Coordinates of C-alpha atoms and ligand atoms in Angstrom, one line a residue:
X116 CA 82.5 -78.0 197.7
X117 CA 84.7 -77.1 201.0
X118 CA 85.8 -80.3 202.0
X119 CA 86.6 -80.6 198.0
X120 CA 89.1 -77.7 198.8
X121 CA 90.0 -78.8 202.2
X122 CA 90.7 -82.5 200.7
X123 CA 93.0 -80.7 197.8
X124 CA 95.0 -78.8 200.0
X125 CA 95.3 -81.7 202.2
X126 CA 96.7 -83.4 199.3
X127 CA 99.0 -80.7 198.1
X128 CA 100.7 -80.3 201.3
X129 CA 101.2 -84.2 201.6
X130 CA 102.8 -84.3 198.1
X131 CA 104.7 -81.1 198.6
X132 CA 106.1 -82.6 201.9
X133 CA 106.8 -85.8 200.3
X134 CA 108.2 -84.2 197.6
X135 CA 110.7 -82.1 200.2
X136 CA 111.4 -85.1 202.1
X137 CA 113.1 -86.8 199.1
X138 CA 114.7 -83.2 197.6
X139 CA 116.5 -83.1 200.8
X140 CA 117.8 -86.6 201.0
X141 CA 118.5 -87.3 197.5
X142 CA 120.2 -83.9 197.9
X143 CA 120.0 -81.1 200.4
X144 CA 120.9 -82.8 203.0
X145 CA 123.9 -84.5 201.5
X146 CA 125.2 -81.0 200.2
X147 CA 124.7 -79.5 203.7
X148 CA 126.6 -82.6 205.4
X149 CA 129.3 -82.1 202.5
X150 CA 129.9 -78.0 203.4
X151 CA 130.2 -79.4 207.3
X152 CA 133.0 -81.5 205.9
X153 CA 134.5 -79.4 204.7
X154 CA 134.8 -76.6 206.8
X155 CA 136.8 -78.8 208.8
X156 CA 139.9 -79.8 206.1
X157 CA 138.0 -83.0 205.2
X158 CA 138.4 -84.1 201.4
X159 CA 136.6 -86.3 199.1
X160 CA 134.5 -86.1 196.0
X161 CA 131.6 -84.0 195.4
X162 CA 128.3 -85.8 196.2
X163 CA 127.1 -87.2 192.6
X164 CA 123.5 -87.7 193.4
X165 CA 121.4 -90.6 195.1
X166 CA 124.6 -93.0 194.1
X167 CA 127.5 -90.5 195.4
X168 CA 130.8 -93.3 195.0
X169 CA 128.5 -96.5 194.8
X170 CA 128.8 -97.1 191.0
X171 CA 132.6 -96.3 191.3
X172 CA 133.2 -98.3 194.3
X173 CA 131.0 -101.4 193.2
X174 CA 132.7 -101.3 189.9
X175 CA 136.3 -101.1 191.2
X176 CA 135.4 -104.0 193.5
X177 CA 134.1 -106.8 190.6
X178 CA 137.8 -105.6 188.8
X179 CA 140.1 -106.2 191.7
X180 CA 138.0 -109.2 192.9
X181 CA 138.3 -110.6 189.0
X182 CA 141.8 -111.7 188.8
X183 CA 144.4 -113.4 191.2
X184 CA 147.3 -111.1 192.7
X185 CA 150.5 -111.9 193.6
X186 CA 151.5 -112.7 197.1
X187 CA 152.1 -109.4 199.1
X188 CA 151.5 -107.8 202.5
X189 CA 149.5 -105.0 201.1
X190 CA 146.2 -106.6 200.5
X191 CA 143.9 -103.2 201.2
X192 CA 143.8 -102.6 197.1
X193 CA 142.3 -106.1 196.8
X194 CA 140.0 -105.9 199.5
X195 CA 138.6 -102.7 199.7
X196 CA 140.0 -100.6 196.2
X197 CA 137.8 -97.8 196.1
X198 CA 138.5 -96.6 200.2
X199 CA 141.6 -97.5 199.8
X200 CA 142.0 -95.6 196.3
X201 CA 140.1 -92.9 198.0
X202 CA 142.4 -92.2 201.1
X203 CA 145.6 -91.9 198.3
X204 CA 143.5 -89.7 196.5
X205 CA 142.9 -87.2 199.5
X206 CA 144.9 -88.3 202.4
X207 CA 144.3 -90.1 205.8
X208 CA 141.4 -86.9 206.5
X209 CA 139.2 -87.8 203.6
X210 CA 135.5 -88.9 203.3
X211 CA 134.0 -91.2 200.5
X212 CA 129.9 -90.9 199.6
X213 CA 128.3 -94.7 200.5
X214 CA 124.8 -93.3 198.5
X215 CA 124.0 -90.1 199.9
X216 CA 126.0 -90.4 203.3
X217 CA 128.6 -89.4 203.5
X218 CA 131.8 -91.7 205.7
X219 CA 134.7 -90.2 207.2
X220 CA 138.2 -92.0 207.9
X221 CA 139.2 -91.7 211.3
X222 CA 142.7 -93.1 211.6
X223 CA 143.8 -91.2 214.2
X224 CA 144.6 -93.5 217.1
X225 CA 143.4 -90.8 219.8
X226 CA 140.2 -91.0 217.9
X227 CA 140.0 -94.6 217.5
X228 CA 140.3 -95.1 221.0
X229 CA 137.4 -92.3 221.5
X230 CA 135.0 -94.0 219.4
X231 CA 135.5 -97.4 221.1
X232 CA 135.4 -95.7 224.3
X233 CA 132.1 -93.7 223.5
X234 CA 129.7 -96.6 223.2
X235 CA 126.9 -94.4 222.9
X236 CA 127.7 -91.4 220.5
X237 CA 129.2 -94.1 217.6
X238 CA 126.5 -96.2 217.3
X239 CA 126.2 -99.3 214.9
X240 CA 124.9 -99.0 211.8
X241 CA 122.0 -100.7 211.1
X242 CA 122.0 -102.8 208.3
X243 CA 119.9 -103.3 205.3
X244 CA 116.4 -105.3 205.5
X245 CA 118.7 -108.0 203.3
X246 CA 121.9 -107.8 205.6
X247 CA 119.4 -108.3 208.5
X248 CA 118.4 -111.7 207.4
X249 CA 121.7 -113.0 207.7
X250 CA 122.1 -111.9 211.6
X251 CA 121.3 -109.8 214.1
X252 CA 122.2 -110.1 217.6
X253 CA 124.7 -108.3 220.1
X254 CA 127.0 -107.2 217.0
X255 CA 124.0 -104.6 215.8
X256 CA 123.0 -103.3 218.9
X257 CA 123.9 -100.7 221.3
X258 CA 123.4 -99.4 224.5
X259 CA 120.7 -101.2 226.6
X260 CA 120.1 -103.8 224.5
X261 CA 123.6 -104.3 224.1
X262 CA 124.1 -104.7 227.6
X263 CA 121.2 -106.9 228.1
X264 CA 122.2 -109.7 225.6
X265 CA 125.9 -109.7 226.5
X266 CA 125.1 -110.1 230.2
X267 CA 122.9 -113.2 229.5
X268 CA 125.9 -114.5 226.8
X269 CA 128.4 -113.5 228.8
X270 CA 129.2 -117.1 230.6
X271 CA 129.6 -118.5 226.9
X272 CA 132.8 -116.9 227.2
X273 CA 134.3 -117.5 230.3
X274 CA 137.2 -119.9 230.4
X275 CA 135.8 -122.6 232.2
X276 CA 133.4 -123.1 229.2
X277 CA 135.8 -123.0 226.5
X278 CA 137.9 -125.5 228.3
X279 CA 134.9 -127.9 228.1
X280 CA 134.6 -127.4 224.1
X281 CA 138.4 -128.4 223.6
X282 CA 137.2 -131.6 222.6
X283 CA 135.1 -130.8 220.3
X284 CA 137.8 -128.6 218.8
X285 CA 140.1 -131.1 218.8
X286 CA 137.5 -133.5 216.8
X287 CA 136.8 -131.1 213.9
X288 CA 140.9 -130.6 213.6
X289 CA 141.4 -134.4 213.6
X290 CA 138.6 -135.2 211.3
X291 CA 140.6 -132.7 208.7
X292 CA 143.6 -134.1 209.3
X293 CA 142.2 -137.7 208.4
X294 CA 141.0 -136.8 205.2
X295 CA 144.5 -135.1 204.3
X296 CA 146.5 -138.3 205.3
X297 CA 144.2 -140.5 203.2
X298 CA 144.7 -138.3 200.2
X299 CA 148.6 -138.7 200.4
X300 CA 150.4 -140.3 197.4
X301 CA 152.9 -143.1 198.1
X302 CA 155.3 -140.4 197.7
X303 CA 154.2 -138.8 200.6
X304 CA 153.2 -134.9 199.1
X305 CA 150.6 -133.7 197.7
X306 CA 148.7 -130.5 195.8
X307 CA 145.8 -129.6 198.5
X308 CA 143.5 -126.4 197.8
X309 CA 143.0 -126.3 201.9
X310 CA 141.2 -123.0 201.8
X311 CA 137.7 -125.1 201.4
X312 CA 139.0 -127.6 204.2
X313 CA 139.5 -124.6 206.8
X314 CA 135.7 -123.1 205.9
X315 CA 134.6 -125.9 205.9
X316 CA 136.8 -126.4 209.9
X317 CA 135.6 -123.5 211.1
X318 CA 131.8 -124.6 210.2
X319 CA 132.1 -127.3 211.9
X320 CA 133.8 -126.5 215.4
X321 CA 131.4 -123.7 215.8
X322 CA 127.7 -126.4 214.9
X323 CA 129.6 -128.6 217.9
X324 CA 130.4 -126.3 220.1
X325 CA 127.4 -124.2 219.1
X326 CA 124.7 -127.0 219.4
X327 CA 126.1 -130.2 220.6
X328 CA 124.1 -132.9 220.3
X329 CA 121.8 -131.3 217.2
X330 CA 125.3 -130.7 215.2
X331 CA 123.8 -132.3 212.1
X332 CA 121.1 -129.9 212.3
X333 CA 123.4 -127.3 212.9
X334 CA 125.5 -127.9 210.2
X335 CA 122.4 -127.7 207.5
X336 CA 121.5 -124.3 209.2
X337 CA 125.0 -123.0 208.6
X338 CA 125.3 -124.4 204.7
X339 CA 121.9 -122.5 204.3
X340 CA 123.8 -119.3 205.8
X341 CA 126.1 -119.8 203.6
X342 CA 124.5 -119.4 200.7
X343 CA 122.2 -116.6 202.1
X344 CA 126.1 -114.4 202.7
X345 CA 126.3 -114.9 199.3
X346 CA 123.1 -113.5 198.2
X347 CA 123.5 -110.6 200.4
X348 CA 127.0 -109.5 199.5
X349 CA 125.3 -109.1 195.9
X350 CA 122.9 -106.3 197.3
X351 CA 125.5 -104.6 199.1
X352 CA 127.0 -103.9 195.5
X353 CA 124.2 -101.0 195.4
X354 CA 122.0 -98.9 197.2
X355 CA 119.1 -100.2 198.6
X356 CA 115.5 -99.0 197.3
X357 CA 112.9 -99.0 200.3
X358 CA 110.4 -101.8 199.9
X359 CA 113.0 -103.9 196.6
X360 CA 113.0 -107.0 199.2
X361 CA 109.3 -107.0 198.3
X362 CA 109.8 -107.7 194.8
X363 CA 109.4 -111.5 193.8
X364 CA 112.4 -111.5 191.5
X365 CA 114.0 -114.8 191.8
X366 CA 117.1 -114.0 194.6
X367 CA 114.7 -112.3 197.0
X368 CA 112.6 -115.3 196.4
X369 CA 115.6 -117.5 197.3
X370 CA 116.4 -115.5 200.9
X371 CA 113.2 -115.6 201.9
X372 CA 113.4 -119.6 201.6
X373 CA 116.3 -119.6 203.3
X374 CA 115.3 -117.3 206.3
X375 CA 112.4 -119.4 206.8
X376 CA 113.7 -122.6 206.5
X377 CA 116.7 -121.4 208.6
X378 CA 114.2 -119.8 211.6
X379 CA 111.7 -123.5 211.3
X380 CA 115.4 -125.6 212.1
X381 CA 116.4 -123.2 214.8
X382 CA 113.5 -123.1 216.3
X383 CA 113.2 -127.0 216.4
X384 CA 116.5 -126.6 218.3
X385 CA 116.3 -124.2 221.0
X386 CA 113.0 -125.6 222.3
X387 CA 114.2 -128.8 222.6
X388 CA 116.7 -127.5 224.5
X389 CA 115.0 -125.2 226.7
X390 CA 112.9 -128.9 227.3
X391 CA 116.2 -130.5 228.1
X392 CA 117.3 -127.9 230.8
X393 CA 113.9 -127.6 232.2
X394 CA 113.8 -131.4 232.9
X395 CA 117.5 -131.3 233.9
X396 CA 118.8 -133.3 231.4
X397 CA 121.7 -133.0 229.2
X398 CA 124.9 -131.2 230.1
X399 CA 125.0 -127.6 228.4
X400 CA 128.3 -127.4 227.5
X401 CA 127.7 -126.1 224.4
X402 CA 126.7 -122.3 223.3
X403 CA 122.8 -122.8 223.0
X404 CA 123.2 -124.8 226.0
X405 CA 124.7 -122.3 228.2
X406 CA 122.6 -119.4 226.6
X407 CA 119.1 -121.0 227.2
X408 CA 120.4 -121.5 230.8
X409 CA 121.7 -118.2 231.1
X410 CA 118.5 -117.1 229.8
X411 CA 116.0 -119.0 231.8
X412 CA 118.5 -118.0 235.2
X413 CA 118.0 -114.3 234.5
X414 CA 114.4 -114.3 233.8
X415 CA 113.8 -116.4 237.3
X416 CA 116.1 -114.1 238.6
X417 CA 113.4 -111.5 238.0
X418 CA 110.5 -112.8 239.4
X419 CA 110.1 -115.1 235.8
X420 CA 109.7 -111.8 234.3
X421 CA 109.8 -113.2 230.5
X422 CA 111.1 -109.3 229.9
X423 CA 114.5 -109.3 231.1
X424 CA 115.6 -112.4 229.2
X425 CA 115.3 -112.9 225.6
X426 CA 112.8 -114.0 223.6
X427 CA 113.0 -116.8 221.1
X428 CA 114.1 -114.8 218.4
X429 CA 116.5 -113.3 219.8
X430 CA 117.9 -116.5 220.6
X431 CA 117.6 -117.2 217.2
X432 CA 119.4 -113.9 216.1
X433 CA 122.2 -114.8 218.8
X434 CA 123.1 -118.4 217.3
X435 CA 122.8 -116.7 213.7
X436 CA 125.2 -114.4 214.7
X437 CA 127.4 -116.6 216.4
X438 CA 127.9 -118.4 213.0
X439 CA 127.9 -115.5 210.9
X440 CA 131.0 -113.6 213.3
X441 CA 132.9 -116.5 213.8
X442 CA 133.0 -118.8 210.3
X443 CA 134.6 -116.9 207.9
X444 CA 136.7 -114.8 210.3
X445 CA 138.8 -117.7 211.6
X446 CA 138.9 -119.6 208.3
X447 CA 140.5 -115.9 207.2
X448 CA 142.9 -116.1 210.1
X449 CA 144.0 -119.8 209.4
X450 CA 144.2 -120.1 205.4
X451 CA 146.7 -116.3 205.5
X452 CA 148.9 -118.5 208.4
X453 CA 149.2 -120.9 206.1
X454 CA 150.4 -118.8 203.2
X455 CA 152.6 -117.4 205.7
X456 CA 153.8 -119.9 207.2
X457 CA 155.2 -121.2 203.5
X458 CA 156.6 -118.0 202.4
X459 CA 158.5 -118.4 206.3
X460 CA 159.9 -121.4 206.4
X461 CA 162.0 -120.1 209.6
X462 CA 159.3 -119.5 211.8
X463 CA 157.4 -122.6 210.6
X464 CA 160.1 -124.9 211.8
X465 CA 160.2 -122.7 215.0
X466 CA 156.4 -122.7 215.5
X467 CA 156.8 -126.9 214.9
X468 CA 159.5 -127.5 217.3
X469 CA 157.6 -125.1 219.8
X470 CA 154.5 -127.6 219.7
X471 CA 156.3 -130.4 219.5
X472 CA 158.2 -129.5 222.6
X473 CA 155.0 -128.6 224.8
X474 CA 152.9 -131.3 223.3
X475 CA 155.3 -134.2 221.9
X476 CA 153.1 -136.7 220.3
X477 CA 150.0 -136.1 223.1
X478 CA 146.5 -134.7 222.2
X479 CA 146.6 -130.7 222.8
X480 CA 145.1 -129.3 226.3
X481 CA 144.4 -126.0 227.2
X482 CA 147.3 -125.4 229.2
X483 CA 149.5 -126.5 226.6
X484 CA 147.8 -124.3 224.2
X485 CA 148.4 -121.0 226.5
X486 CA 152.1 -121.8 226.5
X487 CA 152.2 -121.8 222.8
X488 CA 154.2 -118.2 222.5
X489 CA 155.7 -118.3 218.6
X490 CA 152.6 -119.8 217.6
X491 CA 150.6 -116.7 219.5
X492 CA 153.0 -114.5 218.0
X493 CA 152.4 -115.5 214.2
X494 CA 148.6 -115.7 214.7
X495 CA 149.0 -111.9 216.1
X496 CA 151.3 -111.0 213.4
X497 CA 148.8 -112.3 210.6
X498 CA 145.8 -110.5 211.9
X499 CA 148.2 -107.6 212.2
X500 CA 148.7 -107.5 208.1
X501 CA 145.6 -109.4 207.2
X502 CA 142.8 -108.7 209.4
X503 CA 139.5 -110.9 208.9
X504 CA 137.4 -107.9 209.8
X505 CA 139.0 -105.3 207.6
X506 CA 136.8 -102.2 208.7
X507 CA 134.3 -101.4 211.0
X508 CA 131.5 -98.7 210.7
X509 CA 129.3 -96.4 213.3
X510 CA 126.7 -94.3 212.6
X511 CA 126.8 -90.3 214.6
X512 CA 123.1 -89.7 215.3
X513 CA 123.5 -86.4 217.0
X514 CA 126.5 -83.5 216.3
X515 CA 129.7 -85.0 218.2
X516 CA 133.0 -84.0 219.4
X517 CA 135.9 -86.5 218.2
X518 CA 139.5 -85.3 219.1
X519 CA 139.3 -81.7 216.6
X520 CA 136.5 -82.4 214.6
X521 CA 132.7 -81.5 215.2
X522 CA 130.6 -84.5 213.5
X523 CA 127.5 -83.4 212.0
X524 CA 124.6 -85.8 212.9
X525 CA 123.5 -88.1 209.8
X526 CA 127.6 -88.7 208.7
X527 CA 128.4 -92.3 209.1
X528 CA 132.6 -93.2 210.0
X529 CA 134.6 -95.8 209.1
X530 CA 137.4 -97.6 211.3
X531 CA 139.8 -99.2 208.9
X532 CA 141.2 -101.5 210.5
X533 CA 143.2 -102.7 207.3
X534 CA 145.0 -99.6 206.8
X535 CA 145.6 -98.8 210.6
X536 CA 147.6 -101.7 211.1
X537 CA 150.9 -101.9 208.7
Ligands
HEM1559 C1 140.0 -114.4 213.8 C2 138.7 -114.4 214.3 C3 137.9 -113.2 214.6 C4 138.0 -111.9 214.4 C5 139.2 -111.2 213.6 C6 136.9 -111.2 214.9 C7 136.7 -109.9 214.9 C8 135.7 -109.2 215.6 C9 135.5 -107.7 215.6 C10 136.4 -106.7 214.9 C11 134.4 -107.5 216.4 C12 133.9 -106.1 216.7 C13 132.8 -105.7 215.8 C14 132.2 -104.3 216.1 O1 132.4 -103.8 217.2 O2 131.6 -103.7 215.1 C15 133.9 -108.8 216.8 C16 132.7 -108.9 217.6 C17 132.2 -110.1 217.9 N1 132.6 -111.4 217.5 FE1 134.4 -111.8 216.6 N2 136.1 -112.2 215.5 C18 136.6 -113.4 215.4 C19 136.1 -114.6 215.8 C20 134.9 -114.8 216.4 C21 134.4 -116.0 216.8 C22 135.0 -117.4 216.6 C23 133.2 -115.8 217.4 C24 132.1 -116.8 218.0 C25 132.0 -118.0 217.6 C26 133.0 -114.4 217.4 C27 131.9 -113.7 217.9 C28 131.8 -112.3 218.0 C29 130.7 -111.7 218.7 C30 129.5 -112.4 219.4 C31 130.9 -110.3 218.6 C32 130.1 -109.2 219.2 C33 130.6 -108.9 220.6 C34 129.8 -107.7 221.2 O3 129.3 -106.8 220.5 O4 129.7 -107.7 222.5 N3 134.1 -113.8 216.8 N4 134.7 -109.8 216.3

């Protein structure tokens, strides 16, 4: 009979913590973060619960995403209509509810320049189960890890390396090119959509200069990622239920094809590189070249202590990520110089005559390329008014100072980017 009463209250406590665990962040918490806010001036609407702006901000986004705009320089209530709604509504010191966190603006540039400079108070978010299929890798993490990973990458980026993949930059750009000219009437002009030509440019400089020889390969991974983006972006349209990935409804069915076929073909990859470079064959010009080399250096380095280098799947999250932060980004970049570039016709004739001029009719090198200063100036000016990466998030994990404001621990901000520039 006693271990009947100790066994109820046992369960009466569990379900009464459970119970206050959920109270308080479906709500208490929330409403707590919410007086914090504003205490300090900050304004935004009142926490509706669990969803806070979600079903506003998803539904604004299907509307503005529905139909075409006209051309203008103020893309922000196409891109992102709710925050951008949201900081009309209340002003550059606002907050908006992403479920029940809440995310305050900071526009400030004093405070911008904080957060970037304090590493380790604004960290990354992390992202959903679903977002983390699509990549991980130095973008997500902080701090030591962080460090670790960008140390070992680190030679991917210096210029000696980049020099090397010129050529296979140059390859991808001709191979476009090519398929232009052949579609040319006799009259010489014709109607091009080119916004899939520069995805699909992007795509492939970064599967040659990513995995060189095993480009082909690379190239299915990337189609495969593709299509997983697109999956994702549809469960960032609302919040995200603990343990819904679960669920065999027929799209998480489809990611988790795609992670696994994506992790067999990636795998296939890196160890026949990591063979290659073992037996010294090969030149690793390319990024899983240099990174498995990199890799296996610093782990020698350390007495072959397998912990200070990464492991295969981080590997794996690196070349995801590589993909993932470079594709669409520079496709972004080039289609909006393009749409410039015709509503300009001034500086397209200047940015010609300045690549004639360095180049004449003589395949592009690297020095030529740094010399290039109207070009560099109009690539700067269009991720000025249309930046690729529109906003950037960090999470505060313990009460910080930023510039006059004391930020509670649990609010997330957001740095956007889009409506810092103009
Ligand atoms: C126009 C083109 C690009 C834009 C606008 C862009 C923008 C950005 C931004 C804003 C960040 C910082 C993200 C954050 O701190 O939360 C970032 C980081 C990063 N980007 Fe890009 N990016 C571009 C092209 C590329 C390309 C081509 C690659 C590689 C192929 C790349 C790889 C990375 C990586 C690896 C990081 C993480 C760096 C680190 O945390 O140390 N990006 N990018």
């Amino acid at each position: 009979m006693e271990t009947w009463v100790a066994l109820s209250i046992v369960a009466v406590v569990v379900v009464l913590t459970s119970a206050w665990r959920v109270l308080s962040w479906v709500w208490v918490r929330p409403k707590t973060l919410e007086r914090r806010l504003r205490e300090q001036g900050l304004t935004g609407n009142s926490y509706r619960l669990l969803f806070g702006d979600l079903k506003d901000s998803s539904k604004m986004t299907s509307q503005a995403w529905s139909t075409p705009i006209n051309f203008t320089n103020d893309i922000a209530p196409r891109v992102v209509p709710f925050f951008h709604q949201n900081v009309h509504n209340y002003g550059k010191n606002s907050f908006m509810w992403v479920g029940p966190t809440p995310r305050v603006n900071i526009m400030n540039p004093e405070q911008l320049k904080d957060v970037f400079s304090n590493i380790s108070d604004f960290r990354k978010i992390e992202g959903t189960p679903f977002a983390k299929l699509l990549a991980t890798g130095i973008l997500q993490y902080d701090a030591e890890k962080w460090a670790k990973h960008r140390k070992i990458i680190n030679p991917a980026f210096h210029l000696e390396k980049l020099k090397n993949m010129l050529p296979a930059f140059r390859q991808s750009c001709s191979d476009m090119i090519s398929k232009w000219e052949s579609m040319f009437s006799e009259e010489g002009s014709i109607e091009l959509d080119v916004w899939p030509y520069l995805q699909n440019l992007s795509s492939d400089m970064i599967s040659r200069t990513a995995f060189g020889s095993s480009y082909e390969e690379g190239r299915n991974i990337f189609q495969l990622q593709r299509e997983l983006a697109e999956l994702v972006i549809q469960t960032t349209r609302s919040i995200y239920i603990p343990g819904w990935r679960f669920l065999p409804t027929k799209m998480n069915k489809r990611m988790k094809e795609i992670d696994k076929e994506i992790q067999a073909s990636l795998k296939g990859i890196i160890n026949k590189k990591e063979r290659a470079i073992k037996q010294g064959e090969g030149k690793n010009d390319d990024f899983l070249g240099i990174l498995v080399e990199s890799n296996l250096k610093e782990i020698e380095e350390h007495g072959n202590n397998k912990n200070m280098g990464m492991n295969l799947k981080d590997v794996i999250e690196e070349c995801k990520l590589f993909y993932f932060a470079g594709q669409e980004t520079s496709s972004v970049l080039l289609v909006w110089t393009m749409v410039i570039l015709t509503r300009h016709p001034s500086w397209q004739q200047r940015a010609r005559e300045e690549v004639l001029e360095v180049f004449g009719q003589s395949k592009p090198d690297f020095d030529g390329l740094n010399r290039l200063k109207v070009v560099t100036m109009i690539l700067y000016e269009v991720l000025r008014l249309y930046p690729p990466a529109s906003f950037l998030i960090r999470n505060v994990h313990e009460e910080t100072k930023l510039g006059k404001l004391s930020l509670p621990a649990g609010v997330q901000i957001t740095l956007p980017i889009i409506l810092v520039h103009p």
